[in-house]
Short mmCIF file of C-alpha atoms in Angstrom, two decimals:
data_model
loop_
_atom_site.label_atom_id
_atom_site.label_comp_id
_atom_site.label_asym_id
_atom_site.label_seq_id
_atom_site.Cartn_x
_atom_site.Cartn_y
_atom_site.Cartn_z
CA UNK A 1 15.42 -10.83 18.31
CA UNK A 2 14.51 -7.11 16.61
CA UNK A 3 12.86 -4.36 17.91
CA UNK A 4 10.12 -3.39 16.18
CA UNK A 5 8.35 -0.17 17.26
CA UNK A 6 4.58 0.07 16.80
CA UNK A 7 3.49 3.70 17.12
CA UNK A 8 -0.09 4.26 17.47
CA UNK A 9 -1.41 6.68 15.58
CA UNK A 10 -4.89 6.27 15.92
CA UNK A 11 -5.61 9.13 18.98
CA UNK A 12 -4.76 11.66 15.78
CA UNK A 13 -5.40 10.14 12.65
CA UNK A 14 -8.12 7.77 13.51
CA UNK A 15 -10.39 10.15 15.25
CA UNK A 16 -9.38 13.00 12.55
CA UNK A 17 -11.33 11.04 9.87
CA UNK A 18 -14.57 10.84 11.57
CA UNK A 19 -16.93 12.71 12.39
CA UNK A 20 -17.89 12.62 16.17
CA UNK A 21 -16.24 13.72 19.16
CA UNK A 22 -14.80 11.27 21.21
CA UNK A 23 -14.77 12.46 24.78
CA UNK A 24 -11.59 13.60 26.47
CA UNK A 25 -12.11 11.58 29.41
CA UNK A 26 -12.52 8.19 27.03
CA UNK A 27 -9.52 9.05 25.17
CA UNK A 28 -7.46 9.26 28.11
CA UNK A 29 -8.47 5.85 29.03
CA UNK A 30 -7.21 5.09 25.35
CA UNK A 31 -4.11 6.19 26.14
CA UNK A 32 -3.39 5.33 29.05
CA UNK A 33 -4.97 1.36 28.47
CA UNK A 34 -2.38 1.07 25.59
CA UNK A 35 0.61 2.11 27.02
CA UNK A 36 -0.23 -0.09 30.04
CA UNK A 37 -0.18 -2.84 27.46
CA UNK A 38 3.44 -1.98 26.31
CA UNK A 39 2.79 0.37 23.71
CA UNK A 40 5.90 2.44 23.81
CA UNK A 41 4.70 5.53 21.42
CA UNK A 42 1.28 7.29 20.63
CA UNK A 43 0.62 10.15 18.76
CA UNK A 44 -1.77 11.97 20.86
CA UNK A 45 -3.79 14.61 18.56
CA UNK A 46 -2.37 17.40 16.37
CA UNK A 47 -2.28 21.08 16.53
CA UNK A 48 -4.08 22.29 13.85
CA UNK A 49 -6.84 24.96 14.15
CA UNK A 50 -10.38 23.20 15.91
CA UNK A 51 -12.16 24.96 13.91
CA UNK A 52 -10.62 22.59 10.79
CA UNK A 53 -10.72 19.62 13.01
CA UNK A 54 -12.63 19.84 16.09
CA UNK A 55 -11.92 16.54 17.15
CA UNK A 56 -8.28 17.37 18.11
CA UNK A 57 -9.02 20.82 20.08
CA UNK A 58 -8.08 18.57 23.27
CA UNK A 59 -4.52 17.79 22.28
CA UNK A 60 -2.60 20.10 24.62
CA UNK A 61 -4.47 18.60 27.33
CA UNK A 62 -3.89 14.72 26.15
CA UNK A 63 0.03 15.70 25.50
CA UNK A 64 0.13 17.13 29.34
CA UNK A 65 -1.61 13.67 30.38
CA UNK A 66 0.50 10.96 28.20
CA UNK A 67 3.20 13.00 29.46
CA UNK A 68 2.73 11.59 33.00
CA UNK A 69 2.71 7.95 31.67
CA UNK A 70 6.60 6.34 32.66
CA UNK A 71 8.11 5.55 28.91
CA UNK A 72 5.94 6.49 27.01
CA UNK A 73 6.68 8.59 23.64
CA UNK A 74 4.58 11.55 22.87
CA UNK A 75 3.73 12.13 19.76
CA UNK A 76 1.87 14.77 17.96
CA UNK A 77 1.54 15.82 13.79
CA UNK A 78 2.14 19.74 13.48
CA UNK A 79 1.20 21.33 10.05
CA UNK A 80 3.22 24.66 10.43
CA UNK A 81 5.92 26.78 12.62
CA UNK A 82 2.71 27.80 14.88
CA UNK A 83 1.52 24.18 15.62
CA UNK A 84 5.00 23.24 16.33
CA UNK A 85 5.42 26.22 18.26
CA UNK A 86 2.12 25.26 20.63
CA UNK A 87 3.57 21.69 20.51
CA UNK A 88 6.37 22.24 22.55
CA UNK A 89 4.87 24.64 24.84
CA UNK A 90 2.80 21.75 25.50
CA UNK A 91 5.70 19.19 26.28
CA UNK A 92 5.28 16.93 23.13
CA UNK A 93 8.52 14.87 22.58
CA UNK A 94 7.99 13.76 18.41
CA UNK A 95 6.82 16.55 16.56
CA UNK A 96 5.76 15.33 12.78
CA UNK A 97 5.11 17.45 9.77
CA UNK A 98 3.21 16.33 6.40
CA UNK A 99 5.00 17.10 3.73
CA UNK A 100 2.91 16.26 0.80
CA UNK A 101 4.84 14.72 -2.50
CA UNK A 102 2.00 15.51 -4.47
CA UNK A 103 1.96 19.24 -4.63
CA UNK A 104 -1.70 19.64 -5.44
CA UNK A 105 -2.41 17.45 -1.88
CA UNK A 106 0.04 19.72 -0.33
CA UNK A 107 -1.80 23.01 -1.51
CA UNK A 108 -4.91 21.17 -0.76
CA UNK A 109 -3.91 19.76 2.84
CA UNK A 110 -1.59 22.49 4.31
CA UNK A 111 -2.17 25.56 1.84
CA UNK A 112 1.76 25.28 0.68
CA UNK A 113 3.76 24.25 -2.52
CA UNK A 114 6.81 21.82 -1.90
CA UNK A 115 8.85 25.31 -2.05
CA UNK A 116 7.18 26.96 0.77
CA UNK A 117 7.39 24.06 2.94
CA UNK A 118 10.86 23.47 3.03
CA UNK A 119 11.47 26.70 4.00
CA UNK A 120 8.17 25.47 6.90
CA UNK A 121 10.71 22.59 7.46
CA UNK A 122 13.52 24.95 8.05
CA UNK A 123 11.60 27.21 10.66
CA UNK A 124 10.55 24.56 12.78
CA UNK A 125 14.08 22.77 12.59
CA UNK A 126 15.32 26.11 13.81
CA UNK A 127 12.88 26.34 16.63
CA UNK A 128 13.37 22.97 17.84
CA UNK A 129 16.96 23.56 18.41
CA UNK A 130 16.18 26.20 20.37
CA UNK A 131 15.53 24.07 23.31
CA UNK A 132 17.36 22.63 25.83
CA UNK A 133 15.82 19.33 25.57
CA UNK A 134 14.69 19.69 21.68
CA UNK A 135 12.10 16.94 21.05
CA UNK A 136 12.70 14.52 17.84
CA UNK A 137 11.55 16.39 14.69
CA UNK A 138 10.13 13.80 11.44
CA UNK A 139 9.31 14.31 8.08
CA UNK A 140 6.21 12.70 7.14
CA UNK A 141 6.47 12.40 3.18
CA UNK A 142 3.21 11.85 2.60
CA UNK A 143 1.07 10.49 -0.62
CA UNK A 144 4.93 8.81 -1.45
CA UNK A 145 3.77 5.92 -3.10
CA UNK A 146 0.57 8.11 -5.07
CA UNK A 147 -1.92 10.41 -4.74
CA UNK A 148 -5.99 10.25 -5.27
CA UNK A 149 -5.65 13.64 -6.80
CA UNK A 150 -2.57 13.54 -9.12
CA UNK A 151 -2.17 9.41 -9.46
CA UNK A 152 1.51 9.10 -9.99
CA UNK A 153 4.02 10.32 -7.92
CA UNK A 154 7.69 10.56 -9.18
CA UNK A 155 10.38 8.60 -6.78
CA UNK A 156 12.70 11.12 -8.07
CA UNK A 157 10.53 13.33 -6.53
CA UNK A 158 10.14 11.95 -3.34
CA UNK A 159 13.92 11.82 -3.19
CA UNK A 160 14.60 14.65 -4.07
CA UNK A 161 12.34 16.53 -1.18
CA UNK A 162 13.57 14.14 1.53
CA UNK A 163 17.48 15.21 0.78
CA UNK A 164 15.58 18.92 0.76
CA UNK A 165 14.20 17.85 4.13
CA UNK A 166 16.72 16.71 5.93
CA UNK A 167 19.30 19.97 4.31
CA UNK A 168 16.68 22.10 6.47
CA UNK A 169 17.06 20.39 10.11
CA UNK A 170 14.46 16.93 10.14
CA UNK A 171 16.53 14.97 12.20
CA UNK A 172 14.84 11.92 9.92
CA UNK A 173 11.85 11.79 7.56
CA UNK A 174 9.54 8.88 7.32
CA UNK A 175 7.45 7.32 4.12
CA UNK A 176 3.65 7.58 4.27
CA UNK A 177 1.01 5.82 1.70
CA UNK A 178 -1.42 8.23 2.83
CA UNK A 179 -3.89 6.98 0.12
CA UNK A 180 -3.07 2.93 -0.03
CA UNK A 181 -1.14 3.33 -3.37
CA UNK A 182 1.35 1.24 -2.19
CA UNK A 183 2.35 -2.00 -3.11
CA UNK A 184 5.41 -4.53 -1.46
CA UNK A 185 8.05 -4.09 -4.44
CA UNK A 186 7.13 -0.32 -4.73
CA UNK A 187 7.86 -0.17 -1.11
CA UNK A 188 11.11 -1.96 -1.01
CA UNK A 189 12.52 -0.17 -3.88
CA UNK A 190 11.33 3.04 -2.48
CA UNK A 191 12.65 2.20 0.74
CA UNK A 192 16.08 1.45 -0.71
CA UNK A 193 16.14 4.53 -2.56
CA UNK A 194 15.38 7.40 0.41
CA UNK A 195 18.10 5.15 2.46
CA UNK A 196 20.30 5.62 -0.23
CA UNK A 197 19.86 9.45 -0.47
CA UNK A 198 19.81 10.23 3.21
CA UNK A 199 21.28 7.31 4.80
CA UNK A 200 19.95 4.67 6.88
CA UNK A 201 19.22 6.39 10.16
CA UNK A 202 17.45 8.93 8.58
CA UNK A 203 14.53 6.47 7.35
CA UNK A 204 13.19 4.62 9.89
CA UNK A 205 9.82 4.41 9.81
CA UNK A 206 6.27 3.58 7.55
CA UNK A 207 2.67 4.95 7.90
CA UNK A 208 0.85 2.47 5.77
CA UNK A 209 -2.73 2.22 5.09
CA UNK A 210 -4.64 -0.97 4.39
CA UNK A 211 -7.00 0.55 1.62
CA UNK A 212 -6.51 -2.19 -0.73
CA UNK A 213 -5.44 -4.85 1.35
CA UNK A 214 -1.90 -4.31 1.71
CA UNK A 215 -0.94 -3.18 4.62
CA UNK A 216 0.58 -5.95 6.56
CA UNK A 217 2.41 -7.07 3.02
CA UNK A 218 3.63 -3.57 2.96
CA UNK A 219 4.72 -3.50 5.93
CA UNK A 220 6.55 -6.92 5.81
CA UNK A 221 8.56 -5.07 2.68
CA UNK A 222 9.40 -2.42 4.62
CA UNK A 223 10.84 -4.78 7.98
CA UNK A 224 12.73 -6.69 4.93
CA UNK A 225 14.25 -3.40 4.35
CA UNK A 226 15.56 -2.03 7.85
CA UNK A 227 12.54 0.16 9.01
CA UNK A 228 12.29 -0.36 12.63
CA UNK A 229 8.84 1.90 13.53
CA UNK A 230 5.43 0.91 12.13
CA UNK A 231 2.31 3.32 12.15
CA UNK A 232 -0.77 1.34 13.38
CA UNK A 233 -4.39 2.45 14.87
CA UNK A 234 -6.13 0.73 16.93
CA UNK A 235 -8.92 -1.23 15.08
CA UNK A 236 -8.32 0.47 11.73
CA UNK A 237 -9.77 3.75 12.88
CA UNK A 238 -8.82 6.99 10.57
CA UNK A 239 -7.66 7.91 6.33
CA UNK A 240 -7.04 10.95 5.44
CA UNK A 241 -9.80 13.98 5.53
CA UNK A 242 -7.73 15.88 2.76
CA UNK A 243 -7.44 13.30 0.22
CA UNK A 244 -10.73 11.41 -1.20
CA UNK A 245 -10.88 7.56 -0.87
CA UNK A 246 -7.99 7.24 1.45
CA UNK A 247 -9.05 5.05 4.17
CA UNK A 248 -8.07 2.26 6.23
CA UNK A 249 -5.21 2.46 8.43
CA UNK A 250 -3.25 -0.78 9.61
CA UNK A 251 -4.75 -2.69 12.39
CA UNK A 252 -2.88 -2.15 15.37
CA UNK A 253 -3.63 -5.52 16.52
CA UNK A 254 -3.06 -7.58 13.78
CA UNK A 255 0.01 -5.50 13.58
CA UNK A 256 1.12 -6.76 16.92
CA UNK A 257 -0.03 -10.19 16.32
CA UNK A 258 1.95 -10.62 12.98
CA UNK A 259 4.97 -9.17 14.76
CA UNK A 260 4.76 -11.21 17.76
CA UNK A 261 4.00 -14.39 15.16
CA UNK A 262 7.38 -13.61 13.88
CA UNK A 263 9.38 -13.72 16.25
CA UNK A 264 9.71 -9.79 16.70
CA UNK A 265 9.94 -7.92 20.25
CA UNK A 266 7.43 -5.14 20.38
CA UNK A 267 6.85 -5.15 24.59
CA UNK A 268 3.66 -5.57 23.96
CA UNK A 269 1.32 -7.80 25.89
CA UNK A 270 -1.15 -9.04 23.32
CA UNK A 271 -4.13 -10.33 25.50
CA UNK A 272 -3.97 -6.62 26.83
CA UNK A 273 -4.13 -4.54 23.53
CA UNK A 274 -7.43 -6.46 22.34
CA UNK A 275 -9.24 -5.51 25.88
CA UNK A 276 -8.50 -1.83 24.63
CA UNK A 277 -11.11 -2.34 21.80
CA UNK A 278 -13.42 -2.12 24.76
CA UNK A 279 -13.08 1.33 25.09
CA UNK A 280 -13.35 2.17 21.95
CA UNK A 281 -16.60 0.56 20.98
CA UNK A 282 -18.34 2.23 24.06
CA UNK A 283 -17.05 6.00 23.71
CA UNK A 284 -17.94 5.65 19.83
CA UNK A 285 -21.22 3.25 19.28
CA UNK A 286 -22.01 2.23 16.02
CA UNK A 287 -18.54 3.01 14.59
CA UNK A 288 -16.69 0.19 12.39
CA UNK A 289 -13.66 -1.38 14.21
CA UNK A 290 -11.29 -3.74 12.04
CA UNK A 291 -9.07 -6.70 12.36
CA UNK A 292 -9.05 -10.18 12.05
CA UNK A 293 -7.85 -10.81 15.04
CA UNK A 294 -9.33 -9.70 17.68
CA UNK A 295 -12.35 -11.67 15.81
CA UNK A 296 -10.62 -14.72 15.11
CA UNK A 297 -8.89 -14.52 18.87
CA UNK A 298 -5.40 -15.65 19.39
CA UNK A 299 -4.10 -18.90 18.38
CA UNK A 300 -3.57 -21.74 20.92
CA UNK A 301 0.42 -21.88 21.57
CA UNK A 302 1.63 -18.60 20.49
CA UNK A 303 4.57 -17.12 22.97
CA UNK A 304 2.99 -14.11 24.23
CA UNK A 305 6.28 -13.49 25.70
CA UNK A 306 7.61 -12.88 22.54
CA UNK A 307 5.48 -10.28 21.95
#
């Protein structure tokens, strides 16, 4: 049976995308309710100025808590050397970068050309190894598959900056459809491709969105394909404040159902991951949650085990 790693991303880039606060207390409970579920990674927040996004001024604070959780994987996005630097000092143990493919996103998102964040990429590689313990550093290669802004983005380009990445110290790099450009063949070709260039350890992992519909087809194409780490958030929560129209994330849940459907291990128990809806809808009234299934419930005779 494979291994399938669901990371939850929704902490960081569900809350990100809206507008309220969701208190610290509540999100702790988030945390803490999913990984006693069997969820094995989270990214907690991100270290980027509050004054750009207040909603993740709390992230040192959630890394220090998730930290205490046995097995669990903290994760956190950093946009620069300084966030990456504050990361650490804060115990995170996956540090991820955007890198934009589309250049005007990137100047948009991060205030940097593809140039100038290589030589980002670099820095923080550098720091990392600094440490005696040096958490996992990722790419993100975000708007891979297309951009709101620019429309088309070149695979040759998207190659081209992941060998870039990796030649500055990423220990892997990871493909994101931060707008829901993506379709299956576009993804398995793409997929393919960034193996090819960097190898297969190197590319392990998709951050899909479900804009259009196709994230679960997506991310089928990309299991077909080796990756072995899915990006999911907990009842769709979270887009992308930096890049118009880019919203829907995959439904953690139906993530994990599919999964467990298939016959995949993911430790997780799925009875347990729809309770955490729970605290969601009470710390943030009146927001949309998503999914099918935790409205359709779970089907009589599925395994949970298996899950």
């Amino acid at each position: 049976m494979t291994a399938i790693l669901i990371s939850e991303v929704g902490p960081r880039d569900g809350l990100q995308s809206i507008d309220r606060i969701m208190p610290i207390e509540a999100k702790k409970a988030w945390i803490a309710a999913e990984a006693a579920a069997g969820v094995r990674e989270i990214e907690v927040g991100s270290f980027v100025p509050a004054s750009l996004l207040p909603q993740m001024a709390d992230t040192a604070a959630l890394v220090a808590f998730a930290g205490t959780i046995p097995g669990l994987s903290v994760a956190v996005l950093v946009p620069n050397l300084k966030g990456a630097e504050l990361a650490i000092r804060a115990g995170a143990r996956k540090l991820s970068i955007p890198f934009s493919m589309s250049e005007t996103h990137s100047l948009k998102n991060v205030r940097k050309d593809h140039a100038a964040m290589v030589a980002e990429i670099g820095a923080i590689a550098a720091r990392v190894a600094q440490e005696e313990d040096p958490p996992h550093f990722e790419v993100g290669l975000s708007t891979a598959f297309g951009c709101t802004i620019e429309g088309h983005v070149p695979e040759d380009t998207v190659i081209r900056l992941a060998e870039a990445s990796i030649a500055a110290g990423a220990a892997e790099v990871g493909l994101s459809d931060t707008t829901g450009y993506a379709d299956p063949a576009q993804v398995r070709r793409l997929v393919r491709k960034v193996k090819a260039a960097v190898g297969d350890a190197r590319l392990n992992s998709l951050h899909l969105h479900n804009t259009r519909g196709l994230g679960l087809a997506n991310a089928l194409a990309g299991l077909e394909e080796g990756i072995t780490t899915l990006d999911a958030s907990l009842g769709g929560l979270g887009g992308c404040p930096f890049a118009p129209g880019a919203s829907g994330n995959i439904v953690t849940e139906d993530l994990a159902f599919m999964l467990a459907a298939m016959g995949y291990e993911t430790g997780i128990d799925l009875d347990a991951l729809m309770r955490v809806r729970a605290i969601l809808a009470d710390a943030l009234p009146g927001e949309p949650l998503y999914g099918f299934t935790p409205d359709a419930g779970l089907p009589l005779g599925l395994d949970r085990r298996t899950a």
